[in-house]
Amino acid sequence: MFLTATVMLLASLLLIYGPAYLSFILSSGEKAMMIYRLSGSMGGKSVIFSIIQAASPDFDAILVAMNLSMALMFAGVIAGIEIVDRLTPNRIAVMQSALTDWNAQPLKDSVGGSRVLLIVVGGLTLFLTWISIKENHIGTIKAFLSIAGDEAERVAYRLNSGGSPNYLYRLILGAVAPMLVVWGFLSGWVNRSWMLLVAASLLFFAVLIGKCETLSKAPPALFLVQLILAGLLVFRNKLTWRSGAGVLFAIILIFYVIVRLTISAYDKFGALGFLYYRIFEVPSEALLETFGTFPSRYPHTWGANIRPLAMIMGVDYTPAYTIVSQLWHNSKETTSNALFIADAWIDFSYAGVIIFSMIAGAICRSIDAIYLVHGKTVLGISIMVAAFVGIFGLLVSALSTAIFSSGLLLAPLLAGALVKVVRLLNRSARSSRPVACS
């Protein structure tokens, strides 16, 4: 098994919506069933599962629709992957050969352009640092960490003060900057550009501060996981049980430390129990909230949940997540991170689930086919780092959000544009050199 965008997509879907999802459904929403069973006891039913079940006259129909959509999602993702394979068989064959020889290849920079990259990395560092200073991000982090023993106060502070209101800052921080941190580090190392290494180091600290200022667990943890992923790909790509276990342990450790810093109150299973519940059961609960709302209580929106389509249709745009939140939590501020097929279901029913899943699979396979054909390159590793967070975006948000805000498509497109600029400048430099006359 090789570490590619396609593999990361399928593995993450199976991890969260495979056995964990089935245990949630088959146990009727029993909270932390696996942990309770291992401890020799029996857990209580999930609160939201009980609420939706009691409030729904045909709860079985909701579960049937959700289970069928889950099956269609996996089929759609695989279909999208196969379509790309059939359209670009030669490129896929070259990519497979490059992946097979990955471990024996030296790390190379197939793009070059250290000066251009230095300007981009330096510019982003200045921008992120300026926003952090302007909004006093370090002060926000210190104030949050100083709140001890009152989880409600921490949650309130996180909702009111966490995260920058600047959209461009959030977009760069989430979708672009982590890729350029890795790109800068690896390119600086390969080309022995110490200025680029320093710039990448400064960008790393600017990004880490921005991630921590969200006051959420996932952003800083995912950023550190991205760096681990990049370090792994520098040496090897082929996954074994030993390397997989090592990476999994590192990921669990990172999330555990972040949870300990951001959460002050747990149930009887502590931080690890909270981590299990948040990763493996909350996504299923969020999906159930969506399917429990549409179409049994509200009809499918048929595109009105997508802002541009709502404008074209001439209807008021109302985000569906606010409807779901208001229905089950009596507040529009309490949002749940739902899998990308949740919004597809809200908009276009089963057709949306199939089509959106095919698009997700095709995008991930296309990223592999475009950026991994040259083997172990600085650019290829940087793109895999960006794809990792983009795929995470698919697990917790709409397809459009994952494509742009999480960088699944935006980061590869910007990387391609940067490569184009470097090559145009190199070509211009070669053409401007004087030709020696004999």
Tab-separated table of C-alpha atoms in Angstrom:
chain	number	residue	atom	x	y	z
A	1	MET	CA	0.000	0.000	0.000
A	2	PHE	CA	1.382	3.379	-1.020
A	3	LEU	CA	0.637	6.702	0.633
A	4	THR	CA	-1.311	8.645	-1.997
A	5	ALA	CA	-4.299	10.991	-1.956
A	6	THR	CA	-6.497	8.132	-3.149
A	7	VAL	CA	-5.340	5.806	-0.392
A	8	MET	CA	-5.724	8.540	2.244
A	9	LEU	CA	-9.302	9.183	1.077
A	10	LEU	CA	-10.375	5.538	1.159
A	11	ALA	CA	-8.517	4.798	4.399
A	12	SER	CA	-10.024	7.783	6.224
A	13	LEU	CA	-13.538	6.930	5.048
A	14	LEU	CA	-13.129	3.320	6.151
A	15	LEU	CA	-11.610	4.381	9.470
A	16	ILE	CA	-14.468	6.705	10.442
A	17	TYR	CA	-17.380	5.233	8.471
A	18	GLY	CA	-16.445	1.575	8.444
A	19	PRO	CA	-16.584	-0.556	11.616
A	20	ALA	CA	-16.987	2.537	13.832
A	21	TYR	CA	-20.082	3.649	11.911
A	22	LEU	CA	-21.528	0.125	11.911
A	23	SER	CA	-21.028	-0.236	15.668
A	24	PHE	CA	-22.808	3.097	16.186
A	25	ILE	CA	-25.802	2.001	14.090
A	26	LEU	CA	-26.017	-1.621	15.243
A	27	SER	CA	-25.761	-0.662	18.930
A	28	SER	CA	-28.535	1.939	18.500
A	29	GLY	CA	-26.136	4.754	19.267
A	30	GLU	CA	-24.571	3.291	22.392
A	31	LYS	CA	-21.872	5.743	23.396
A	32	ALA	CA	-18.284	4.452	23.260
A	33	MET	CA	-19.521	0.892	22.793
A	34	MET	CA	-16.071	-0.545	22.069
A	35	ILE	CA	-14.502	1.057	25.142
A	36	TYR	CA	-17.358	0.005	27.415
A	37	ARG	CA	-17.286	-3.570	26.117
A	38	LEU	CA	-13.532	-3.806	26.704
A	39	SER	CA	-14.070	-2.557	30.263
A	40	GLY	CA	-16.774	-5.186	30.838
A	41	SER	CA	-19.687	-2.767	31.108
A	42	MET	CA	-22.453	-1.315	28.961
A	43	GLY	CA	-22.716	2.320	27.942
A	44	GLY	CA	-25.756	4.540	27.652
A	45	LYS	CA	-27.364	5.534	24.384
A	46	SER	CA	-26.117	8.647	22.637
A	47	VAL	CA	-28.231	11.645	23.670
A	48	ILE	CA	-28.731	12.924	20.129
A	49	PHE	CA	-29.563	9.408	18.883
A	50	SER	CA	-32.301	9.142	21.515
A	51	ILE	CA	-33.667	12.604	20.741
A	52	ILE	CA	-33.905	11.977	16.994
A	53	GLN	CA	-35.360	8.494	17.486
A	54	ALA	CA	-38.054	9.799	19.833
A	55	ALA	CA	-38.919	12.745	17.594
A	56	SER	CA	-39.086	10.812	14.314
A	57	PRO	CA	-42.275	8.867	13.460
A	58	ASP	CA	-40.393	6.756	10.894
A	59	PHE	CA	-36.922	6.462	12.363
A	60	ASP	CA	-36.190	3.228	10.472
A	61	ALA	CA	-36.599	5.076	7.160
A	62	ILE	CA	-33.960	7.582	8.288
A	63	LEU	CA	-31.494	4.803	9.064
A	64	VAL	CA	-32.217	3.074	5.746
A	65	ALA	CA	-31.578	6.300	3.815
A	66	MET	CA	-28.369	6.951	5.739
A	67	ASN	CA	-27.050	3.405	5.290
A	68	LEU	CA	-27.885	3.348	1.588
A	69	SER	CA	-26.211	6.731	1.101
A	70	MET	CA	-23.114	5.439	2.856
A	71	ALA	CA	-22.954	2.473	0.461
A	72	LEU	CA	-23.501	4.746	-2.531
A	73	MET	CA	-20.721	7.016	-1.287
A	74	PHE	CA	-18.142	4.230	-1.334
A	75	ALA	CA	-19.372	3.079	-4.751
A	76	GLY	CA	-19.230	6.643	-6.086
A	77	VAL	CA	-15.708	7.271	-4.779
A	78	ILE	CA	-14.448	4.051	-6.379
A	79	ALA	CA	-16.236	4.919	-9.633
A	80	GLY	CA	-14.542	8.337	-9.692
A	81	ILE	CA	-11.146	6.721	-9.173
A	82	GLU	CA	-11.785	4.186	-11.939
A	83	ILE	CA	-12.883	6.899	-14.380
A	84	VAL	CA	-9.558	8.714	-13.991
A	85	ASP	CA	-7.685	5.413	-14.360
A	86	ARG	CA	-9.517	4.669	-17.618
A	87	LEU	CA	-9.003	8.178	-19.031
A	88	THR	CA	-5.269	8.359	-18.221
A	89	PRO	CA	-3.960	4.760	-18.287
A	90	ASN	CA	-0.419	5.673	-19.368
A	91	ARG	CA	0.002	8.296	-16.669
A	92	ILE	CA	-1.353	5.946	-14.014
A	93	ALA	CA	1.106	3.244	-15.139
A	94	VAL	CA	4.028	5.694	-14.856
A	95	MET	CA	2.803	6.776	-11.430
A	96	GLN	CA	2.592	3.179	-10.199
A	97	SER	CA	6.159	2.551	-11.373
A	98	ALA	CA	7.375	5.710	-9.640
A	99	LEU	CA	5.652	4.707	-6.405
A	100	THR	CA	7.184	1.227	-6.535
A	101	ASP	CA	10.700	2.709	-6.720
A	102	TRP	CA	9.994	5.515	-4.245
A	103	ASN	CA	12.023	4.217	-1.303
A	104	ALA	CA	15.193	3.818	-3.385
A	105	GLN	CA	14.952	7.273	-4.966
A	106	PRO	CA	16.823	10.314	-3.650
A	107	LEU	CA	14.700	13.347	-2.844
A	108	LYS	CA	14.836	15.743	-5.795
A	109	ASP	CA	13.473	19.159	-6.646
A	110	SER	CA	11.859	18.868	-10.079
A	111	VAL	CA	10.773	22.521	-10.062
A	112	GLY	CA	13.650	24.605	-8.707
A	113	GLY	CA	12.977	28.323	-8.545
A	114	SER	CA	14.256	28.847	-5.008
A	115	ARG	CA	14.145	32.623	-5.430
A	116	VAL	CA	10.504	32.625	-6.486
A	117	LEU	CA	9.619	30.265	-3.642
A	118	LEU	CA	11.570	32.451	-1.207
A	119	ILE	CA	9.543	35.494	-2.260
A	120	VAL	CA	6.240	33.612	-1.882
A	121	VAL	CA	7.141	32.072	1.487
A	122	GLY	CA	8.498	35.390	2.772
A	123	GLY	CA	5.413	37.269	1.619
A	124	LEU	CA	3.050	34.803	3.285
A	125	THR	CA	5.088	34.949	6.491
A	126	LEU	CA	4.834	38.719	6.611
A	127	PHE	CA	1.090	38.626	5.926
A	128	LEU	CA	0.322	35.975	8.552
A	129	THR	CA	2.560	37.667	11.118
A	130	TRP	CA	0.971	41.067	10.480
A	131	ILE	CA	-2.537	39.661	11.037
A	132	SER	CA	-1.411	37.789	14.173
A	133	ILE	CA	0.081	40.936	15.671
A	134	LYS	CA	-2.899	43.065	14.635
A	135	GLU	CA	-5.385	40.647	16.225
A	136	ASN	CA	-3.169	39.778	19.227
A	137	HIS	CA	-3.245	36.039	18.624
A	138	ILE	CA	-0.642	35.234	21.273
A	139	GLY	CA	-2.668	37.138	23.862
A	140	THR	CA	-5.782	35.185	22.870
A	141	ILE	CA	-3.948	31.868	23.302
A	142	LYS	CA	-2.550	32.881	26.712
A	143	ALA	CA	-5.973	34.011	27.934
A	144	PHE	CA	-7.547	30.719	26.858
A	145	LEU	CA	-4.887	28.580	28.548
A	146	SER	CA	-5.234	30.624	31.745
A	147	ILE	CA	-8.853	29.462	32.133
A	148	ALA	CA	-8.602	26.467	34.455
A	149	GLY	CA	-11.267	24.105	35.749
A	150	ASP	CA	-14.258	25.708	34.005
A	151	GLU	CA	-15.028	23.899	30.754
A	152	ALA	CA	-18.136	26.012	30.051
A	153	GLU	CA	-16.080	29.183	30.274
A	154	ARG	CA	-13.475	27.710	27.930
A	155	VAL	CA	-16.133	26.768	25.391
A	156	ALA	CA	-17.658	30.240	25.567
A	157	TYR	CA	-14.259	31.874	25.141
A	158	ARG	CA	-13.480	29.609	22.195
A	159	LEU	CA	-16.747	30.500	20.448
A	160	ASN	CA	-16.362	34.237	21.047
A	161	SER	CA	-12.620	34.719	20.565
A	162	GLY	CA	-11.199	31.733	18.666
A	163	GLY	CA	-10.232	32.135	15.028
A	164	SER	CA	-9.481	35.187	12.928
A	165	PRO	CA	-12.391	37.087	11.319
A	166	ASN	CA	-10.164	37.704	8.266
A	167	TYR	CA	-11.315	35.258	5.553
A	168	LEU	CA	-8.171	35.570	3.417
A	169	TYR	CA	-6.037	34.838	6.469
A	170	ARG	CA	-8.099	31.751	7.321
A	171	LEU	CA	-7.972	30.541	3.714
A	172	ILE	CA	-4.187	30.855	3.466
A	173	LEU	CA	-3.682	29.390	6.927
A	174	GLY	CA	-5.785	26.322	6.233
A	175	ALA	CA	-5.293	25.576	2.550
A	176	VAL	CA	-1.976	27.001	1.371
A	177	ALA	CA	0.542	27.835	4.113
A	178	PRO	CA	1.189	24.263	5.425
A	179	MET	CA	2.018	23.112	1.889
A	180	LEU	CA	4.475	25.990	1.473
A	181	VAL	CA	6.090	25.276	4.853
A	182	VAL	CA	6.949	21.764	3.673
A	183	TRP	CA	7.830	22.939	0.168
A	184	GLY	CA	10.156	25.613	1.583
A	185	PHE	CA	11.869	23.252	4.019
A	186	LEU	CA	12.458	20.474	1.489
A	187	SER	CA	13.451	22.753	-1.384
A	188	GLY	CA	15.803	24.691	0.884
A	189	TRP	CA	17.394	21.435	2.048
A	190	VAL	CA	17.810	19.932	-1.415
A	191	ASN	CA	19.149	23.168	-2.955
A	192	ARG	CA	21.162	24.140	0.136
A	193	SER	CA	19.352	27.466	0.304
A	194	TRP	CA	19.747	28.599	3.903
A	195	MET	CA	17.666	31.723	3.332
A	196	LEU	CA	14.767	29.553	2.178
A	197	LEU	CA	15.179	27.317	5.235
A	198	VAL	CA	15.025	30.360	7.518
A	199	ALA	CA	11.962	31.716	5.699
A	200	ALA	CA	10.221	28.329	5.933
A	201	SER	CA	11.026	28.186	9.670
A	202	LEU	CA	9.480	31.607	10.225
A	203	LEU	CA	6.419	30.585	8.216
A	204	PHE	CA	6.155	27.440	10.361
A	205	PHE	CA	5.913	29.506	13.562
A	206	ALA	CA	3.440	31.930	11.972
A	207	VAL	CA	1.233	29.011	10.907
A	208	LEU	CA	1.490	27.269	14.284
A	209	ILE	CA	0.407	30.438	16.089
A	210	GLY	CA	-2.516	30.840	13.709
A	211	LYS	CA	-3.586	27.217	14.148
A	212	CYS	CA	-3.410	27.460	17.938
A	213	GLU	CA	-5.344	30.754	17.914
A	214	THR	CA	-8.402	28.903	16.612
A	215	LEU	CA	-8.543	27.446	20.149
A	216	SER	CA	-9.717	24.176	18.611
A	217	LYS	CA	-8.106	20.779	18.873
A	218	ALA	CA	-7.935	19.760	15.229
A	219	PRO	CA	-6.062	22.603	13.427
A	220	PRO	CA	-2.736	22.500	15.350
A	221	ALA	CA	-2.866	18.708	15.627
A	222	LEU	CA	-3.467	18.270	11.897
A	223	PHE	CA	-0.634	20.678	11.092
A	224	LEU	CA	1.791	18.608	13.150
A	225	VAL	CA	0.482	15.428	11.526
A	226	GLN	CA	1.143	17.024	8.140
A	227	LEU	CA	4.779	17.511	9.119
A	228	ILE	CA	5.014	13.876	10.259
A	229	LEU	CA	3.524	12.795	6.942
A	230	ALA	CA	6.099	14.863	5.055
A	231	GLY	CA	8.934	13.382	7.129
A	232	LEU	CA	7.700	9.855	6.414
A	233	LEU	CA	7.468	10.478	2.667
A	234	VAL	CA	11.021	11.839	2.557
A	235	PHE	CA	12.277	8.369	3.473
A	236	ARG	CA	9.623	5.909	2.363
A	237	ASN	CA	6.205	5.598	0.817
A	238	LYS	CA	5.347	1.934	1.018
A	239	LEU	CA	3.326	1.376	4.163
A	240	THR	CA	4.012	-1.602	6.426
A	241	TRP	CA	2.385	-2.643	9.671
A	242	ARG	CA	5.371	-1.272	11.589
A	243	SER	CA	5.426	2.138	9.898
A	244	GLY	CA	1.632	2.352	10.013
A	245	ALA	CA	1.581	1.599	13.740
A	246	GLY	CA	4.297	4.169	14.352
A	247	VAL	CA	2.430	6.885	12.476
A	248	LEU	CA	-0.841	5.985	14.212
A	249	PHE	CA	0.846	6.183	17.623
A	250	ALA	CA	2.331	9.582	16.764
A	251	ILE	CA	-1.048	10.889	15.606
A	252	ILE	CA	-2.805	9.644	18.760
A	253	LEU	CA	-0.088	11.199	20.927
A	254	ILE	CA	-0.408	14.576	19.189
A	255	PHE	CA	-4.188	14.635	19.515
A	256	TYR	CA	-3.944	13.477	23.149
A	257	VAL	CA	-1.623	16.351	24.058
A	258	ILE	CA	-3.847	18.869	22.238
A	259	VAL	CA	-6.947	17.518	23.999
A	260	ARG	CA	-5.245	17.790	27.379
A	261	LEU	CA	-4.410	21.429	26.665
A	262	THR	CA	-7.830	22.462	25.362
A	263	ILE	CA	-10.254	20.353	27.451
A	264	SER	CA	-10.436	20.502	31.247
A	265	ALA	CA	-13.317	18.084	31.999
A	266	TYR	CA	-13.822	14.483	30.803
A	267	ASP	CA	-16.031	11.512	31.528
A	268	LYS	CA	-14.742	8.486	33.436
A	269	PHE	CA	-12.620	7.335	30.475
A	270	GLY	CA	-10.579	10.539	30.467
A	271	ALA	CA	-8.879	12.218	27.524
A	272	LEU	CA	-8.505	9.011	25.494
A	273	GLY	CA	-12.200	8.245	25.882
A	274	PHE	CA	-13.085	11.756	24.777
A	275	LEU	CA	-10.739	11.381	21.794
A	276	TYR	CA	-12.400	8.111	20.783
A	277	TYR	CA	-15.870	9.611	21.056
A	278	ARG	CA	-14.930	12.765	19.133
A	279	ILE	CA	-13.188	10.934	16.273
A	280	PHE	CA	-15.345	7.833	15.830
A	281	GLU	CA	-18.850	8.685	17.043
A	282	VAL	CA	-19.504	12.406	16.698
A	283	PRO	CA	-19.237	12.190	12.855
A	284	SER	CA	-21.953	9.524	12.817
A	285	GLU	CA	-24.102	11.608	15.167
A	286	ALA	CA	-23.714	14.647	12.898
A	287	LEU	CA	-24.697	12.573	9.872
A	288	LEU	CA	-27.758	11.274	11.717
A	289	GLU	CA	-28.796	14.839	12.557
A	290	THR	CA	-28.734	15.725	8.851
A	291	PHE	CA	-30.666	12.664	7.680
A	292	GLY	CA	-33.103	13.138	10.558
A	293	THR	CA	-33.831	16.639	9.262
A	294	PHE	CA	-33.994	16.141	5.478
A	295	PRO	CA	-36.390	15.210	3.987
A	296	SER	CA	-38.588	14.019	6.869
A	297	ARG	CA	-38.937	17.527	8.337
A	298	TYR	CA	-37.634	19.795	5.580
A	299	PRO	CA	-37.666	19.029	1.842
A	300	HIS	CA	-34.482	18.663	-0.199
A	301	THR	CA	-33.247	22.113	-1.240
A	302	TRP	CA	-32.351	21.149	-4.836
A	303	GLY	CA	-29.427	23.540	-4.934
A	304	ALA	CA	-30.689	26.329	-2.670
A	305	ASN	CA	-28.167	25.231	-0.010
A	306	ILE	CA	-25.367	26.317	-2.371
A	307	ARG	CA	-25.062	30.112	-2.297
A	308	PRO	CA	-24.343	30.735	-6.032
A	309	LEU	CA	-27.168	28.392	-7.069
A	310	ALA	CA	-29.517	30.053	-4.595
A	311	MET	CA	-28.738	33.431	-6.180
A	312	ILE	CA	-29.396	32.014	-9.663
A	313	MET	CA	-32.656	30.448	-8.467
A	314	GLY	CA	-33.709	33.739	-6.892
A	315	VAL	CA	-34.282	32.307	-3.412
A	316	ASP	CA	-32.932	33.345	-0.035
A	317	TYR	CA	-29.805	31.470	0.978
A	318	THR	CA	-30.153	29.750	4.336
A	319	PRO	CA	-27.260	27.447	5.309
A	320	ALA	CA	-28.680	24.000	5.994
A	321	TYR	CA	-26.417	23.496	8.998
A	322	THR	CA	-28.248	26.305	10.810
A	323	ILE	CA	-31.549	24.508	10.185
A	324	VAL	CA	-30.118	21.250	11.545
A	325	SER	CA	-28.603	23.013	14.549
A	326	GLN	CA	-31.794	24.897	15.365
A	327	LEU	CA	-33.888	21.733	15.114
A	328	TRP	CA	-31.807	19.440	17.324
A	329	HIS	CA	-29.875	21.887	19.535
A	330	ASN	CA	-32.251	24.879	19.719
A	331	SER	CA	-29.459	27.172	18.593
A	332	LYS	CA	-28.009	28.215	15.261
A	333	GLU	CA	-24.589	28.614	16.875
A	334	THR	CA	-24.168	24.905	17.681
A	335	THR	CA	-22.937	23.380	14.441
A	336	SER	CA	-21.944	19.790	13.790
A	337	ASN	CA	-19.193	18.781	11.380
A	338	ALA	CA	-20.861	16.402	8.947
A	339	LEU	CA	-19.393	14.265	6.154
A	340	PHE	CA	-19.455	15.795	2.654
A	341	ILE	CA	-22.349	13.591	1.541
A	342	ALA	CA	-24.544	15.294	4.160
A	343	ASP	CA	-24.733	18.482	2.091
A	344	ALA	CA	-25.010	16.410	-1.083
A	345	TRP	CA	-28.032	14.642	0.436
A	346	ILE	CA	-29.605	17.915	1.553
A	347	ASP	CA	-29.321	19.383	-1.934
A	348	PHE	CA	-29.896	16.520	-4.366
A	349	SER	CA	-30.862	13.366	-2.431
A	350	TYR	CA	-29.280	10.096	-3.638
A	351	ALA	CA	-28.198	11.661	-6.945
A	352	GLY	CA	-26.123	14.223	-5.053
A	353	VAL	CA	-24.503	11.528	-2.917
A	354	ILE	CA	-23.420	9.554	-5.989
A	355	ILE	CA	-22.218	12.507	-8.080
A	356	PHE	CA	-20.399	14.308	-5.258
A	357	SER	CA	-18.690	11.062	-4.245
A	358	MET	CA	-17.535	10.464	-7.807
A	359	ILE	CA	-16.121	13.999	-7.928
A	360	ALA	CA	-14.253	13.470	-4.641
A	361	GLY	CA	-12.725	10.207	-5.869
A	362	ALA	CA	-11.805	11.700	-9.244
A	363	ILE	CA	-10.125	14.744	-7.670
A	364	CYS	CA	-7.954	12.648	-5.368
A	365	ARG	CA	-6.948	10.261	-8.156
A	366	SER	CA	-6.178	13.196	-10.467
A	367	ILE	CA	-3.910	14.733	-7.819
A	368	ASP	CA	-1.964	11.472	-7.680
A	369	ALA	CA	-1.782	11.175	-11.470
A	370	ILE	CA	-0.489	14.735	-11.876
A	371	TYR	CA	1.932	15.147	-8.980
A	372	LEU	CA	3.282	11.660	-8.208
A	373	VAL	CA	4.418	10.606	-11.681
A	374	HIS	CA	7.941	11.927	-11.041
A	375	GLY	CA	8.427	9.909	-7.863
A	376	LYS	CA	9.984	11.309	-4.702
A	377	THR	CA	9.963	15.039	-5.394
A	378	VAL	CA	9.683	18.075	-3.170
A	379	LEU	CA	6.525	19.138	-5.001
A	380	GLY	CA	4.887	15.701	-4.772
A	381	ILE	CA	5.426	15.485	-1.011
A	382	SER	CA	4.134	19.038	-0.510
A	383	ILE	CA	0.976	18.243	-2.480
A	384	MET	CA	0.343	15.098	-0.425
A	385	VAL	CA	0.602	17.223	2.718
A	386	ALA	CA	-2.015	19.620	1.335
A	387	ALA	CA	-4.237	16.749	0.170
A	388	PHE	CA	-4.239	15.275	3.678
A	389	VAL	CA	-6.026	18.302	5.143
A	390	GLY	CA	-8.243	18.573	2.076
A	391	ILE	CA	-9.381	14.990	2.630
A	392	PHE	CA	-9.969	15.759	6.293
A	393	GLY	CA	-12.182	18.582	5.049
A	394	LEU	CA	-14.296	16.039	3.196
A	395	LEU	CA	-14.908	14.230	6.478
A	396	VAL	CA	-16.215	17.311	8.256
A	397	SER	CA	-17.652	19.669	5.638
A	398	ALA	CA	-19.247	20.061	2.214
A	399	LEU	CA	-17.389	19.120	-0.965
A	400	SER	CA	-17.092	22.761	-2.030
A	401	THR	CA	-15.649	23.726	1.350
A	402	ALA	CA	-13.103	20.898	1.216
A	403	ILE	CA	-12.105	21.835	-2.330
A	404	PHE	CA	-11.407	25.491	-1.553
A	405	SER	CA	-11.201	26.286	2.182
A	406	SER	CA	-9.442	23.020	3.063
A	407	GLY	CA	-7.317	23.172	-0.076
A	408	LEU	CA	-8.112	19.809	-1.668
A	409	LEU	CA	-8.206	21.437	-5.114
A	410	LEU	CA	-7.092	24.995	-4.337
A	411	ALA	CA	-3.618	23.998	-3.089
A	412	PRO	CA	-2.752	21.824	-6.133
A	413	LEU	CA	-4.005	24.555	-8.478
A	414	LEU	CA	-1.895	27.227	-6.757
A	415	ALA	CA	1.099	24.894	-6.766
A	416	GLY	CA	0.622	24.314	-10.481
A	417	ALA	CA	0.446	28.072	-11.072
A	418	LEU	CA	3.652	28.590	-9.082
A	419	VAL	CA	5.402	25.873	-11.097
A	420	LYS	CA	4.245	27.576	-14.296
A	421	VAL	CA	5.672	30.917	-13.153
A	422	VAL	CA	9.033	29.331	-12.286
A	423	ARG	CA	9.288	27.624	-15.662
A	424	LEU	CA	8.333	30.777	-17.556
A	425	LEU	CA	11.014	32.738	-15.701
A	426	ASN	CA	13.594	30.005	-16.372
A	427	ARG	CA	12.669	29.968	-20.053
A	428	SER	CA	12.879	33.761	-20.229
A	429	ALA	CA	16.299	33.699	-18.558
A	430	ARG	CA	17.627	31.130	-21.025
A	431	SER	CA	16.321	33.034	-24.041
A	432	SER	CA	17.907	36.289	-22.832
A	433	ARG	CA	21.405	34.805	-22.579
A	434	PRO	CA	23.753	35.997	-25.355
A	435	VAL	CA	24.615	33.404	-27.970
A	436	ALA	CA	28.358	32.968	-28.539
A	437	CYS	CA	29.495	33.445	-32.149
A	438	SER	CA	32.246	31.272	-33.571
